[in-house]
Amino acid sequence: MKRFELADRHWSFEVRGDLVDFAWGKAGGMTQTHSRRLGSPEAAELYAEMQVAKQRELGFVEASPAPPTVEERSPSSSPSIPTVETSVSRSIRFEIAAESSTFKRYPKPARFLELEQRERLVIEWSGELHPEDGEKAPRRETTFETIAEASEEYDEQAQAVREDHWIQVSSSRVAIIHSEPALEAQCWAAADDDPAPWSVYADWLLEQSDPLGEVATAAKHATAKRRFDAELEDLGIDHRLVSIERRHGFPRVARIKPTDIDEADPTKLAFAARAVRSCGLGRFVDVLHFGLAGYTDHNDWAPTLRALAEAPHPDRIRELYFNDYAYTDCEISWATMGTLDGLFAPFTGLEVLHLKSGAGGSLGALELPSLRTFIRESGGLSAAELQSILGAAWPRLAHLEIWFGSANYGADSTIASIRPILDGSLPALRHLGIVNCEWVEDAIDALAHSTLLPRLHSLDLSKGVLAQRGVELLRQHARQFRHLASIDLSANLLLAPEVAQIREVLDNVIVSEQREREDDEDDEGDEGDEGDDNVRYVAVGE
């Protein structure tokens, strides 16, 4: 077997007669395998040489020695969550001719030996070679703890039989996962609206009899969904937890949420997340939406993030949404999020992160080099969490939306708290959301005098307590805000005459769905009127 390496990736092949075996993967991850039978040994050698040339073009260089054919994944850091492995079904048949014997009058009859692997089960069949006989009976069956252990035993037995001079007459392998690295690279590099590489890859998968090829070319989504559900059920996952969306035929978006929130638990959601990203039909899913992992303070998304990190290619996940629940499921202030410190590091390709929860848990240090959009929904954002956001390393961040919430539910910030953002700490930022905020009117004046505002394309000041003072500030600083494509002021506390006053000077405002204000008579009073403060509230607290 020859082995090639590029950074932390490896690729190897072995030619056995007219059969070519390939193996590839990343250091510390699961090795994937694929076998292809050609018409002759010469054709197999030529095919292998072509594949080597492709790998060299990608930058792979030859290295030695070759790794084992099968590598078992590293143990889970969360032992309570079962490990989902690649499904495997394969068999190999050997025969040996009649042999003379000095101990018996008659020679030993011709015999056969067949090995079969079904997931974690290895079966050995053997006996005399009598084609006219009825069904064969297994000689030995062994069930292993993991598919990797079963695969290792299967390979060792097959090699031992070869060394004993048996002749291999046939083999078959149905692996859920097949891969052609060059085609895959073209798919990942393609624009979202370019179906061509995905169509080519779907055809290649069909040639390999990979079920994902059938799913990708299925005319009806319902057909693809039934096939996906069946694979999840085989892995022990209730398919009602998961819904999928296809892009260019391939399952690319998964929504995972419990059917009964009262019975949800973090381990169940984590197991489903790992299964979706590890199974053959879900290996290209790169957008995931999650519901609650548990009810109220039992919600914890940390196990889910760890499970995604342990599944293949966490670096290919582009969007993560932890927000798929409504107030009828659980009020936002009741739901914790868990301790997420350090769990985002493997997601180097993550572009969108959306979190919705109340107090309880922490973000910790955030280093997300590819992140473009961060949305944090909260009814009461703590000072510690805001510090995590302000200290995050995300140089490409273009969209930042923070729901600050109510002091009654833990909000602990002022306009001074976000001064680094207003001073331009995020060079790529083009959209800022100061949402659901009790000091939104202070933000108008601070933005008007900031170095950030001229660089912004849009601004979201919705769901706050904007009233007459905010109207006066917008009119006063209208010139600084006119370049924006939009200023979202929806769901504030503006009266109809105040909306008209803003529209007189700004034609880029969104002022729909204003909430009722109970301080009409007092609003004309002095700035900071205590009675005014007592009755003005943000849209989302509890």
C-alpha positions as CSV (number, residue, x, y, z in Angstrom):
1,M,0.0,0.0,0.0
2,K,1.3,3.5,-0.9
3,R,0.5,6.5,1.2
4,F,0.4,10.2,0.4
5,E,0.0,13.1,2.7
6,L,-1.0,16.8,2.6
7,A,-0.9,18.7,5.9
8,D,-3.1,16.7,8.3
9,R,-4.8,14.7,5.5
10,H,-3.7,11.3,4.1
11,W,-4.6,9.3,1.1
12,S,-3.5,5.7,0.2
13,F,-4.2,2.9,-2.2
14,E,-3.4,-0.7,-2.8
15,V,-3.8,-2.8,-6.0
16,R,-4.7,-6.4,-5.5
17,G,-5.2,-8.1,-8.9
18,D,-8.0,-6.3,-10.6
19,L,-9.2,-4.6,-7.4
20,V,-8.0,-1.2,-6.2
21,D,-8.5,-0.3,-2.5
22,F,-8.4,3.4,-1.5
23,A,-8.3,4.9,2.0
24,W,-8.3,8.6,3.1
25,G,-9.1,10.9,6.0
26,K,-7.7,13.5,8.4
27,A,-5.4,13.0,11.3
28,G,-7.4,12.1,14.4
29,G,-10.5,11.5,12.3
30,M,-12.2,8.5,10.8
31,T,-10.6,6.9,7.7
32,Q,-12.9,6.3,4.8
33,T,-12.4,3.5,2.3
34,H,-13.5,2.6,-1.2
35,S,-12.9,-0.4,-3.4
36,R,-13.2,-0.5,-7.2
37,R,-12.9,-3.6,-9.4
38,L,-11.5,-3.1,-12.9
39,G,-11.6,-5.5,-15.9
40,S,-8.0,-6.7,-15.5
41,P,-4.9,-6.2,-13.3
42,E,-3.5,-3.9,-16.0
43,A,-6.6,-1.7,-15.9
44,A,-6.4,-1.6,-12.1
45,E,-2.8,-0.4,-12.2
46,L,-3.6,2.3,-14.8
47,Y,-6.6,3.5,-12.8
48,A,-4.5,3.7,-9.6
49,E,-1.9,5.7,-11.5
50,M,-4.5,8.2,-12.7
51,Q,-5.8,8.7,-9.1
52,V,-2.2,9.2,-7.9
53,A,-1.7,11.9,-10.6
54,K,-4.9,13.7,-9.3
55,Q,-3.6,13.6,-5.7
56,R,-0.2,15.0,-6.8
57,E,-2.0,17.8,-8.5
58,L,-3.8,18.6,-5.3
59,G,-0.4,18.8,-3.5
60,F,-0.2,15.3,-1.9
61,V,3.3,13.9,-1.6
62,E,4.2,10.2,-1.1
63,A,5.0,9.1,2.5
64,S,5.7,5.9,4.3
65,P,4.7,3.6,6.0
66,A,1.0,3.2,5.1
67,P,-1.6,3.3,7.9
68,P,-3.8,0.3,8.8
69,T,-6.8,-0.2,6.5
70,V,-9.2,0.6,9.3
71,E,-8.8,3.2,12.0
72,E,-11.1,3.4,14.9
73,R,-12.2,6.9,15.9
74,S,-10.9,8.5,19.1
75,P,-13.1,7.9,22.1
76,S,-15.9,10.4,22.6
77,S,-15.2,13.1,25.2
78,S,-18.9,12.7,26.2
79,P,-19.2,8.9,27.0
80,S,-22.9,9.1,27.6
81,I,-23.5,9.9,23.9
82,P,-23.3,6.8,21.6
83,T,-20.8,6.9,18.7
84,V,-22.3,6.8,15.2
85,E,-20.1,5.0,12.7
86,T,-20.0,4.4,9.0
87,S,-22.3,1.6,8.0
88,V,-20.6,-1.3,6.3
89,S,-21.7,-4.4,4.5
90,R,-19.2,-6.6,2.6
91,S,-18.2,-10.1,1.9
92,I,-15.3,-12.0,0.4
93,R,-15.1,-15.6,-0.9
94,F,-12.1,-18.0,-1.1
95,E,-11.7,-21.5,-2.5
96,I,-9.0,-24.1,-2.3
97,A,-8.6,-27.1,-4.6
98,A,-8.6,-30.8,-3.5
99,E,-5.6,-31.8,-1.6
100,S,-3.8,-35.2,-1.3
101,S,-3.3,-36.6,2.2
102,T,-0.9,-39.2,3.5
103,F,-3.3,-39.9,6.4
104,K,-6.4,-40.8,4.4
105,R,-7.1,-43.0,1.5
106,Y,-8.9,-40.3,-0.4
107,P,-7.8,-36.7,-1.0
108,K,-9.5,-33.8,0.9
109,P,-12.4,-32.3,-1.2
110,A,-12.3,-28.8,-2.6
111,R,-13.5,-26.3,0.0
112,F,-14.8,-22.8,0.2
113,L,-14.5,-20.1,3.0
114,E,-16.6,-17.0,2.9
115,L,-16.4,-14.0,5.3
116,E,-19.2,-11.5,5.7
117,Q,-19.4,-8.3,7.7
118,R,-22.7,-6.7,8.5
119,E,-22.0,-3.6,10.6
120,R,-20.7,-5.0,14.0
121,L,-21.3,-8.6,13.0
122,V,-18.6,-10.9,11.3
123,I,-19.8,-14.2,10.0
124,E,-17.6,-17.0,8.7
125,W,-19.1,-19.6,6.3
126,S,-17.1,-22.7,5.2
127,G,-17.5,-26.2,3.9
128,E,-17.0,-28.5,1.0
129,L,-17.5,-27.1,-2.4
130,H,-20.7,-28.7,-3.7
131,P,-22.6,-26.3,-5.9
132,E,-25.6,-28.6,-6.1
133,D,-26.1,-28.6,-2.3
134,G,-28.7,-26.5,-0.6
135,E,-28.2,-23.5,1.7
136,K,-24.9,-23.1,3.5
137,A,-24.8,-22.7,7.3
138,P,-22.6,-20.3,9.2
139,R,-19.6,-21.8,11.0
140,R,-19.1,-18.9,13.3
141,E,-20.7,-15.5,14.2
142,T,-19.1,-12.8,16.3
143,T,-20.6,-9.5,17.3
144,F,-18.2,-6.7,18.3
145,E,-18.6,-3.5,20.3
146,T,-18.0,-1.2,17.3
147,I,-17.9,-1.4,13.5
148,A,-14.2,-0.5,13.6
149,E,-13.4,-3.6,15.7
150,A,-15.5,-5.8,13.4
151,S,-13.8,-4.3,10.3
152,E,-10.4,-5.0,11.8
153,E,-11.3,-8.6,12.6
154,Y,-12.7,-9.1,9.1
155,D,-9.5,-7.7,7.5
156,E,-7.2,-9.9,9.7
157,Q,-9.1,-13.1,8.9
158,A,-9.1,-12.4,5.2
159,Q,-5.3,-11.8,5.2
160,A,-4.7,-15.0,7.2
161,V,-6.7,-17.0,4.6
162,R,-4.7,-15.4,1.8
163,E,-1.4,-16.3,3.5
164,D,-2.7,-19.9,3.8
165,H,-2.8,-20.1,-0.1
166,W,-6.5,-19.9,-0.5
167,I,-7.6,-18.3,-3.8
168,Q,-9.9,-15.2,-3.7
169,V,-12.7,-15.8,-6.2
170,S,-15.1,-12.9,-5.4
171,S,-15.8,-10.0,-3.2
172,S,-18.5,-7.4,-2.7
173,R,-18.7,-4.3,-0.6
174,V,-21.6,-1.9,0.0
175,A,-20.3,1.0,2.0
176,I,-22.6,3.9,2.8
177,I,-19.8,6.4,2.3
178,H,-17.9,6.8,-1.0
179,S,-15.8,9.8,-1.8
180,E,-13.8,11.2,-4.7
181,P,-11.7,14.0,-3.2
182,A,-11.2,16.0,-6.4
183,L,-15.0,16.1,-7.2
184,E,-15.8,16.9,-3.6
185,A,-13.4,19.8,-3.6
186,Q,-15.1,21.2,-6.7
187,C,-18.5,21.0,-5.0
188,W,-17.4,22.8,-1.9
189,A,-15.7,25.5,-3.9
190,A,-18.7,26.1,-6.1
191,A,-21.1,29.0,-5.6
192,D,-24.4,28.2,-3.9
193,D,-26.3,28.8,-7.1
194,D,-24.0,26.6,-9.2
195,P,-25.5,23.0,-9.5
196,A,-23.0,21.7,-12.1
197,P,-20.3,20.2,-9.8
198,W,-23.0,18.6,-7.6
199,S,-24.7,17.1,-10.6
200,V,-21.4,15.5,-11.7
201,Y,-20.8,14.2,-8.2
202,A,-24.3,12.7,-8.0
203,D,-23.6,10.8,-11.2
204,W,-20.3,9.5,-9.8
205,L,-22.0,8.3,-6.6
206,L,-24.6,6.5,-8.7
207,E,-21.8,4.7,-10.5
208,Q,-20.5,3.5,-7.1
209,S,-24.0,2.4,-6.0
210,D,-23.9,4.8,-3.2
211,P,-27.4,5.5,-1.8
212,L,-26.5,9.2,-1.6
213,G,-26.4,9.2,-5.4
214,E,-30.0,7.9,-5.5
215,V,-31.1,10.6,-3.0
216,A,-29.4,13.4,-4.8
217,T,-31.0,12.4,-8.1
218,A,-34.5,11.6,-6.7
219,A,-37.1,13.6,-8.5
220,K,-39.3,14.0,-5.4
221,H,-38.1,15.3,-2.1
222,A,-40.5,12.9,-0.3
223,T,-38.6,10.0,-1.8
224,A,-35.3,11.4,-0.6
225,K,-36.7,12.1,2.8
226,R,-38.0,8.5,3.2
227,R,-34.5,7.2,2.4
228,F,-32.9,9.6,4.8
229,D,-35.4,8.6,7.6
230,A,-34.7,4.9,7.1
231,E,-31.0,5.5,7.5
232,L,-31.6,7.4,10.8
233,E,-33.8,4.7,12.1
234,D,-31.1,2.1,11.3
235,L,-28.8,4.2,13.6
236,G,-31.4,4.2,16.4
237,I,-32.6,7.8,15.8
238,D,-36.3,8.7,15.8
239,H,-36.7,10.2,12.3
240,R,-39.4,12.6,13.7
241,L,-36.6,14.6,15.3
242,V,-35.1,15.5,12.0
243,S,-36.3,17.3,8.8
244,I,-34.0,17.9,5.9
245,E,-33.9,20.3,2.9
246,R,-32.0,19.5,-0.3
247,R,-29.8,21.9,-2.3
248,H,-28.9,20.6,-5.8
249,G,-30.3,17.3,-4.7
250,F,-28.0,16.7,-1.7
251,P,-29.3,17.0,1.9
252,R,-27.7,20.2,3.0
253,V,-30.0,21.6,5.7
254,A,-31.1,19.7,8.8
255,R,-33.6,20.8,11.5
256,I,-33.3,18.9,14.7
257,K,-35.8,19.4,17.5
258,P,-37.6,17.2,20.0
259,T,-41.2,16.2,19.4
260,D,-42.0,16.6,23.1
261,I,-40.1,19.4,24.8
262,D,-41.0,18.2,28.2
263,E,-39.1,14.9,27.6
264,A,-36.1,16.5,25.7
265,D,-32.6,15.9,27.1
266,P,-29.2,17.2,25.9
267,T,-27.9,13.7,25.1
268,K,-30.8,12.9,22.8
269,L,-30.3,16.1,20.7
270,A,-26.5,15.5,20.6
271,F,-26.9,11.9,19.5
272,A,-29.2,13.0,16.6
273,A,-26.8,15.8,15.6
274,R,-23.8,13.4,15.4
275,A,-25.9,10.8,13.5
276,V,-27.0,13.3,10.9
277,R,-23.4,14.5,10.3
278,S,-21.9,11.0,10.4
279,C,-24.3,9.0,8.3
280,G,-23.8,8.4,4.7
281,L,-26.7,10.5,3.5
282,G,-26.0,13.5,5.7
283,R,-22.3,13.9,5.2
284,F,-22.8,17.1,3.2
285,V,-25.2,18.8,5.6
286,D,-23.6,22.1,6.5
287,V,-26.5,24.1,7.9
288,L,-28.1,22.9,11.1
289,H,-31.1,24.3,13.1
290,F,-31.7,23.1,16.6
291,G,-34.6,23.3,19.0
292,L,-34.2,23.1,22.8
293,A,-32.1,20.2,24.1
294,G,-34.1,20.3,27.4
295,Y,-36.9,22.2,29.1
296,T,-36.0,25.5,30.9
297,D,-32.8,25.2,33.0
298,H,-32.3,21.7,31.6
299,N,-31.5,23.1,28.2
300,D,-27.8,22.6,27.4
301,W,-26.4,22.9,23.9
302,A,-22.8,22.0,25.0
303,P,-23.2,18.2,24.3
304,T,-24.6,19.0,20.9
305,L,-21.6,21.2,20.0
306,R,-19.2,18.4,21.2
307,A,-21.1,15.8,19.1
308,L,-20.8,18.0,16.0
309,A,-17.1,18.5,16.6
310,E,-16.6,14.7,16.9
311,A,-18.5,14.0,13.7
312,P,-16.5,14.1,10.4
313,H,-15.5,17.5,9.0
314,P,-16.7,20.0,11.6
315,D,-14.8,22.6,9.6
316,R,-17.4,22.2,6.8
317,I,-20.3,23.3,8.9
318,R,-21.3,26.8,7.6
319,E,-24.3,27.8,9.7
320,L,-25.5,26.9,13.2
321,Y,-28.9,28.0,14.6
322,F,-29.8,27.4,18.2
323,N,-33.2,29.1,18.1
324,D,-35.8,26.8,16.8
325,Y,-38.5,27.2,19.5
326,A,-41.3,29.6,20.3
327,Y,-42.6,31.1,23.6
328,T,-45.3,28.4,23.5
329,D,-42.5,25.9,23.9
330,C,-40.5,27.8,26.5
331,E,-40.1,31.5,27.4
332,I,-36.7,32.8,26.4
333,S,-35.8,33.9,29.9
334,W,-36.4,30.4,31.2
335,A,-34.1,28.6,28.8
336,T,-30.4,28.3,29.6
337,M,-27.8,27.6,26.9
338,G,-25.0,25.7,28.8
339,T,-21.3,26.4,29.2
340,L,-20.1,26.7,25.6
341,D,-16.6,27.9,26.4
342,G,-14.0,26.6,23.9
343,L,-16.5,24.5,22.0
344,F,-16.6,26.6,18.8
345,A,-12.9,26.1,18.0
346,P,-13.3,23.2,15.5
347,F,-15.8,25.1,13.4
348,T,-13.3,27.1,11.4
349,G,-15.6,27.4,8.4
350,L,-18.6,28.6,10.4
351,E,-20.2,31.7,8.8
352,V,-23.4,32.1,10.7
353,L,-24.1,31.6,14.4
354,H,-27.5,32.3,16.0
355,L,-28.2,31.8,19.7
356,K,-31.5,32.3,21.5
357,S,-31.7,31.9,25.3
358,G,-31.9,33.6,28.6
359,A,-29.3,33.7,31.4
360,G,-27.6,30.5,32.5
361,G,-24.4,29.4,30.7
362,S,-21.5,31.2,29.0
363,L,-19.9,31.8,25.6
364,G,-16.3,32.1,26.8
365,A,-13.7,33.0,24.3
366,L,-14.9,33.1,20.7
367,E,-12.4,32.6,17.9
368,L,-14.4,32.2,14.6
369,P,-12.2,33.3,11.7
370,S,-14.9,32.7,9.0
371,L,-17.9,34.1,10.9
372,R,-19.9,36.7,9.0
373,T,-23.1,36.8,11.0
374,F,-23.6,36.6,14.8
375,I,-27.1,37.0,16.3
376,R,-27.7,36.7,20.0
377,E,-31.3,36.8,21.1
378,S,-31.8,37.4,24.8
379,G,-34.3,38.9,27.2
380,G,-31.5,40.0,29.5
381,L,-27.9,39.9,28.3
382,S,-25.3,39.7,31.1
383,A,-22.2,41.8,31.3
384,A,-20.0,38.7,31.2
385,E,-21.6,37.5,27.9
386,L,-21.3,41.0,26.4
387,Q,-17.6,40.9,27.2
388,S,-17.3,37.6,25.3
389,I,-18.9,39.2,22.3
390,L,-16.7,42.3,22.5
391,G,-13.5,40.2,22.9
392,A,-14.3,37.7,20.1
393,A,-11.9,37.1,17.3
394,W,-14.0,37.3,14.1
395,P,-12.2,39.5,11.6
396,R,-14.8,38.9,8.8
397,L,-17.9,39.7,10.9
398,A,-20.3,41.8,8.8
399,H,-23.6,41.4,10.6
400,L,-23.8,41.8,14.4
401,E,-27.2,41.7,16.1
402,I,-27.4,41.8,19.9
403,W,-30.7,41.7,21.8
404,F,-29.9,43.4,25.1
405,G,-33.2,42.8,27.0
406,S,-34.5,44.1,30.3
407,A,-32.7,44.8,33.5
408,N,-35.6,42.9,35.2
409,Y,-34.3,39.8,33.5
410,G,-30.5,40.3,33.9
411,A,-29.6,42.9,31.3
412,D,-26.5,44.7,32.6
413,S,-25.2,47.2,30.0
414,T,-25.3,50.8,28.9
415,I,-24.2,52.6,25.7
416,A,-20.7,52.8,27.2
417,S,-20.6,49.0,27.2
418,I,-20.4,48.9,23.4
419,R,-18.0,51.8,22.9
420,P,-15.4,49.5,21.2
421,I,-17.9,48.6,18.5
422,L,-18.8,52.2,17.9
423,D,-15.1,53.1,17.7
424,G,-14.6,50.6,14.8
425,S,-13.2,47.5,16.4
426,L,-14.9,45.4,13.7
427,P,-13.5,46.6,10.4
428,A,-15.8,44.4,8.2
429,L,-19.1,45.3,10.0
430,R,-21.8,46.5,7.7
431,H,-25.0,45.8,9.8
432,L,-25.4,46.5,13.5
433,G,-28.4,45.5,15.5
434,I,-29.0,47.1,18.9
435,V,-32.2,45.3,19.4
436,N,-34.7,44.9,22.3
437,C,-32.7,47.6,24.2
438,E,-33.7,49.9,27.1
439,W,-31.1,52.5,26.2
440,V,-31.8,52.6,22.4
441,E,-32.3,56.4,22.5
442,D,-28.8,56.8,23.9
443,A,-27.5,54.7,21.0
444,I,-28.9,57.1,18.4
445,D,-26.8,60.0,19.7
446,A,-23.7,57.8,20.2
447,L,-24.0,56.4,16.7
448,A,-24.4,59.9,15.1
449,H,-21.0,60.8,16.6
450,S,-19.2,57.5,16.0
451,T,-16.7,56.4,13.4
452,L,-18.7,53.3,12.7
453,L,-21.9,54.8,11.3
454,P,-20.5,56.0,8.0
455,R,-19.4,52.4,7.2
456,L,-22.7,50.8,8.0
457,H,-25.1,49.7,5.3
458,S,-28.1,49.0,7.6
459,L,-29.1,49.5,11.2
460,D,-31.6,47.7,13.4
461,L,-33.0,49.5,16.5
462,S,-36.2,47.5,16.7
463,K,-38.1,46.2,19.8
464,G,-36.8,48.8,22.1
465,V,-38.3,51.7,24.0
466,L,-37.9,54.4,21.4
467,A,-40.4,57.2,22.0
468,Q,-40.4,61.0,21.7
469,R,-36.8,61.6,22.8
470,G,-35.6,59.2,20.2
471,V,-37.7,61.0,17.5
472,E,-36.0,64.3,18.4
473,L,-32.5,62.8,18.2
474,L,-33.2,61.1,14.8
475,R,-34.5,64.4,13.4
476,Q,-31.5,66.3,14.9
477,H,-29.0,63.8,13.3
478,A,-31.0,62.8,10.2
479,R,-28.1,63.8,7.9
480,Q,-25.8,61.2,9.5
481,F,-28.4,58.4,9.0
482,R,-29.6,59.1,5.4
483,H,-26.9,57.0,3.7
484,L,-28.3,53.8,5.3
485,A,-30.3,51.4,3.1
486,S,-32.6,50.8,6.1
487,I,-33.2,51.7,9.7
488,D,-35.4,49.2,11.4
489,L,-37.5,51.0,14.1
490,S,-40.3,48.4,14.2
491,A,-41.9,47.2,17.5
492,N,-40.9,50.3,19.4
493,L,-43.2,52.7,21.2
494,L,-43.8,55.3,18.6
495,L,-47.1,57.1,18.2
496,A,-48.6,57.9,14.8
497,P,-47.6,61.6,14.9
498,E,-44.0,60.6,15.9
499,V,-43.8,58.2,13.0
500,A,-44.8,61.0,10.6
501,Q,-42.1,63.3,12.1
502,I,-39.4,60.8,11.5
503,R,-40.6,60.2,7.9
504,E,-40.4,63.9,7.2
505,V,-36.6,63.7,7.5
506,L,-35.8,60.0,6.8
507,D,-37.2,57.9,4.0
508,N,-35.3,54.8,4.9
509,V,-37.0,53.9,8.1
510,I,-39.1,50.8,8.9
511,V,-41.7,51.7,11.5
512,S,-44.2,48.9,11.3
513,E,-46.0,47.2,14.2
514,Q,-45.4,49.8,16.9
515,R,-46.3,48.6,20.4
516,E,-48.8,50.5,22.6
517,R,-47.4,53.1,24.8
518,E,-49.1,53.9,28.1
519,D,-47.3,57.2,28.9
520,D,-48.9,59.4,26.3
521,E,-49.5,62.3,28.7
522,D,-46.2,62.1,30.4
523,D,-44.0,61.6,27.3
524,E,-43.8,65.4,26.7
525,G,-42.3,65.8,30.2
526,D,-38.7,66.3,31.1
527,E,-36.1,63.9,29.8
528,G,-35.6,61.0,32.3
529,D,-39.0,61.4,33.8
530,E,-39.3,58.6,36.4
531,G,-42.9,57.9,35.6
532,D,-42.0,57.5,31.9
533,D,-39.2,55.0,32.7
534,N,-41.5,52.9,34.8
535,V,-43.9,52.2,32.0
536,R,-41.6,51.8,29.0
537,Y,-40.5,48.2,28.3
538,V,-38.6,46.3,25.7
539,A,-40.5,43.8,23.5
540,V,-38.8,40.6,24.8
541,G,-38.0,40.2,28.5
542,E,-39.5,37.0,29.9
